[in-house]
Coordinates of N, CA and C in Angstrom, one line a residue:
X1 N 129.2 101.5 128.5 CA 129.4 100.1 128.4 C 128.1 99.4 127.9
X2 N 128.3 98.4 127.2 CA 127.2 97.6 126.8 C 127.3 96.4 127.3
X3 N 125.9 96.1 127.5 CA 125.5 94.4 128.5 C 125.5 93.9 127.4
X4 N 126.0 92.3 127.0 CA 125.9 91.6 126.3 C 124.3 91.2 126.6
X5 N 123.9 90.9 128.0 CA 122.6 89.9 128.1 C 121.6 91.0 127.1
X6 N 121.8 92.5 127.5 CA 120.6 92.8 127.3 C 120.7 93.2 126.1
X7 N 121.7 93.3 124.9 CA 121.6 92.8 123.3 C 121.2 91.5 122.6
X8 N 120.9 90.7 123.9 CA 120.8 89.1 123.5 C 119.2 89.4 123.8
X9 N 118.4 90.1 124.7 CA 117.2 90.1 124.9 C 116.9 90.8 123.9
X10 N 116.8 92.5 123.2 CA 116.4 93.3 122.5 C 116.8 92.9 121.1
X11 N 117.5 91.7 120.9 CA 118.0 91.3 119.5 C 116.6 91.5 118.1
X12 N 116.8 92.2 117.6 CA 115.3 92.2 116.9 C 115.5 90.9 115.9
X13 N 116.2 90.0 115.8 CA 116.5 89.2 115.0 C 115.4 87.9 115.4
X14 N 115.7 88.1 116.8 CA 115.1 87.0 117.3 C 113.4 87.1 117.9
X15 N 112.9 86.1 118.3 CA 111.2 86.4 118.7 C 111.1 85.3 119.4
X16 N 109.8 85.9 120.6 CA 109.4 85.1 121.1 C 108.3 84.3 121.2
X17 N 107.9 84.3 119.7 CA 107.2 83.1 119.6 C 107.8 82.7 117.9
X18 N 107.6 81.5 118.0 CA 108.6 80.5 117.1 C 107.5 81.1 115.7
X19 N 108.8 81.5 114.7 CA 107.7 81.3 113.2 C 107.1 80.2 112.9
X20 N 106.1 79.8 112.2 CA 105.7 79.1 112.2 C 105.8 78.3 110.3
X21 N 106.1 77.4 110.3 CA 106.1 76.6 109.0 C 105.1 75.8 108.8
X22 N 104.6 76.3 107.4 CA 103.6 75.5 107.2 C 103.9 74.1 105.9
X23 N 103.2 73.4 106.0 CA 103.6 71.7 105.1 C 103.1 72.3 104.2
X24 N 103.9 72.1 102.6 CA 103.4 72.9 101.4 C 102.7 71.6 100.8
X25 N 101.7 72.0 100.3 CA 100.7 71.5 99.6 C 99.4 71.5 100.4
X26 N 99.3 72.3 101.4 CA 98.0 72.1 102.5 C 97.4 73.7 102.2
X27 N 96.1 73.6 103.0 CA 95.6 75.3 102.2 C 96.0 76.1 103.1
X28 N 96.6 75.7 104.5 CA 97.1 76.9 105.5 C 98.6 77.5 104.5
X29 N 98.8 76.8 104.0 CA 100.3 77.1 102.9 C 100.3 77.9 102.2
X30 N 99.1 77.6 101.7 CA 98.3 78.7 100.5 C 97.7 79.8 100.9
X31 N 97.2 79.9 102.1 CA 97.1 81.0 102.4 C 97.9 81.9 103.1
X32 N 99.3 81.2 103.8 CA 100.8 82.5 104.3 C 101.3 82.8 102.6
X33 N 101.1 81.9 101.6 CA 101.6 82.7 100.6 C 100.8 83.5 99.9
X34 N 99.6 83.9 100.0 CA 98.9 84.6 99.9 C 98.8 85.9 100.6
X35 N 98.9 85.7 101.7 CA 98.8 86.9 102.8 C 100.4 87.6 102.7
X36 N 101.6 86.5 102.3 CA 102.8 87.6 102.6 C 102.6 88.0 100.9
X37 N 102.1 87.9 99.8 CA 102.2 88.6 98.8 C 101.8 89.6 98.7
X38 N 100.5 89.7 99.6 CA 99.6 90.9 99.8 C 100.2 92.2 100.6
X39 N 101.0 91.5 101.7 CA 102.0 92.1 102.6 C 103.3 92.4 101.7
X40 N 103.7 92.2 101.2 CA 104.5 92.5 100.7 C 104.6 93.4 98.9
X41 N 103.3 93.6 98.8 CA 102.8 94.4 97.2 C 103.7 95.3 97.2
X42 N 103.8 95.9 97.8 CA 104.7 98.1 97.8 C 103.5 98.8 98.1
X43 N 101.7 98.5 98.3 CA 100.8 99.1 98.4 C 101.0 99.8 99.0
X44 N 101.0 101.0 98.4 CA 100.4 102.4 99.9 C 99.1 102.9 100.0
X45 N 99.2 102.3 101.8 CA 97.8 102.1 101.8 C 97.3 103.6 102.2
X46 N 98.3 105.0 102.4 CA 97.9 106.1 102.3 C 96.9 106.8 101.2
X47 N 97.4 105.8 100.1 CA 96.4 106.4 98.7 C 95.8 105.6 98.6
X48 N 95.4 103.9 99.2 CA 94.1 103.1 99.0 C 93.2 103.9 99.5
X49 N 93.2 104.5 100.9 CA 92.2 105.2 101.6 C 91.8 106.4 101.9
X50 N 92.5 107.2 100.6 CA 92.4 108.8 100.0 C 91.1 108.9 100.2
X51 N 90.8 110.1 100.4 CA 89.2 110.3 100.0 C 89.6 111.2 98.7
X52 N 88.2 110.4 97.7 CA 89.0 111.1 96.2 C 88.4 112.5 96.2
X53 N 89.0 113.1 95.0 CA 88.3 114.5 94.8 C 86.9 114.2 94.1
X54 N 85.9 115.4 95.0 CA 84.6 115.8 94.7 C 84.0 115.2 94.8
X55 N 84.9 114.0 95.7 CA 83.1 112.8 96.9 C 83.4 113.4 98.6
X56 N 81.8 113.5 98.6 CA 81.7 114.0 100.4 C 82.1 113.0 100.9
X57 N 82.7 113.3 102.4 CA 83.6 112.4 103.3 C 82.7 111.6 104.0
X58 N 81.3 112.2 104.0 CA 80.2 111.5 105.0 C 79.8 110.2 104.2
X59 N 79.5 110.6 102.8 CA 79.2 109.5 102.1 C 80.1 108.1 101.6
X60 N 82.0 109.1 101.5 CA 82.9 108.2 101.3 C 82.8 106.8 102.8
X61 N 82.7 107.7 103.8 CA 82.7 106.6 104.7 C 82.1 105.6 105.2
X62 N 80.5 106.5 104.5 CA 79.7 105.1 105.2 C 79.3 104.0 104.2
X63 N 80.1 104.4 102.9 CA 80.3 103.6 101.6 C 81.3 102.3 102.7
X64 N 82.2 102.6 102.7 CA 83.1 101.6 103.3 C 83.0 101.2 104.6
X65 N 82.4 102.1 105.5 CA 82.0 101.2 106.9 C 80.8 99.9 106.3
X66 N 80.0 100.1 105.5 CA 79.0 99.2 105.0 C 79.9 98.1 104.5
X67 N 81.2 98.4 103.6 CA 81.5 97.1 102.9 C 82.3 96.5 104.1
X68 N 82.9 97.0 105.0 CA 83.7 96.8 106.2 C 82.5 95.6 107.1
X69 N 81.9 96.2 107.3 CA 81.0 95.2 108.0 C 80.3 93.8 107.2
X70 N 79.7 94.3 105.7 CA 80.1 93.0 104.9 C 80.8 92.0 105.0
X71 N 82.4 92.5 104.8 CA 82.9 91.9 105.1 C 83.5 91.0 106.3
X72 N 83.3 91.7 107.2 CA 83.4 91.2 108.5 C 82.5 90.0 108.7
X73 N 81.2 90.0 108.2 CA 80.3 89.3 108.4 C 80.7 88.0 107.8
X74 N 81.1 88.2 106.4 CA 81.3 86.9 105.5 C 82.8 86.2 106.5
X75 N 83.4 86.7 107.0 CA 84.3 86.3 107.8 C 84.1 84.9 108.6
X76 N 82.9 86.0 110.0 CA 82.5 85.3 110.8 C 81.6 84.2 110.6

């Protein structure tokens, strides 16, 4: 048997917190359409973060923890 309530609670359609709309022409606007294009490229981020052939893994890493933290910085 199936509960109606608890297809009404697990509904993946719905959420518990409200989406949010933003007023077009403001830069929070510009930036959800920015971020869902990004999100939504087809990127596979399995082969952005390949380590390529015939670079060491020690050096691939700390290549990118360095720009990782760059970037984190220009963030904050």
């Amino acid at each position: 048997m199936s509960n109606p309530f608890l297809k009404q609670v697990f509904n993946k359609d719905k959420t518990f917190r409200p989406k949010r709309k933003f007023e077009p022409g403001t830069q929070r606007f510009e930036l959800h359409k920015k971020a869902q294009a990004s999100l939504n490229a087809g990127l596979d981020l399995r082969l952005a973060v390949q380590l390529p052939p015939g670079e060491d893994l020690n050096d691939w890493v700390a290549v990118h923890v360095v720009d990782f933290f760059n970037r984190v910085n220009l963030i904050y």
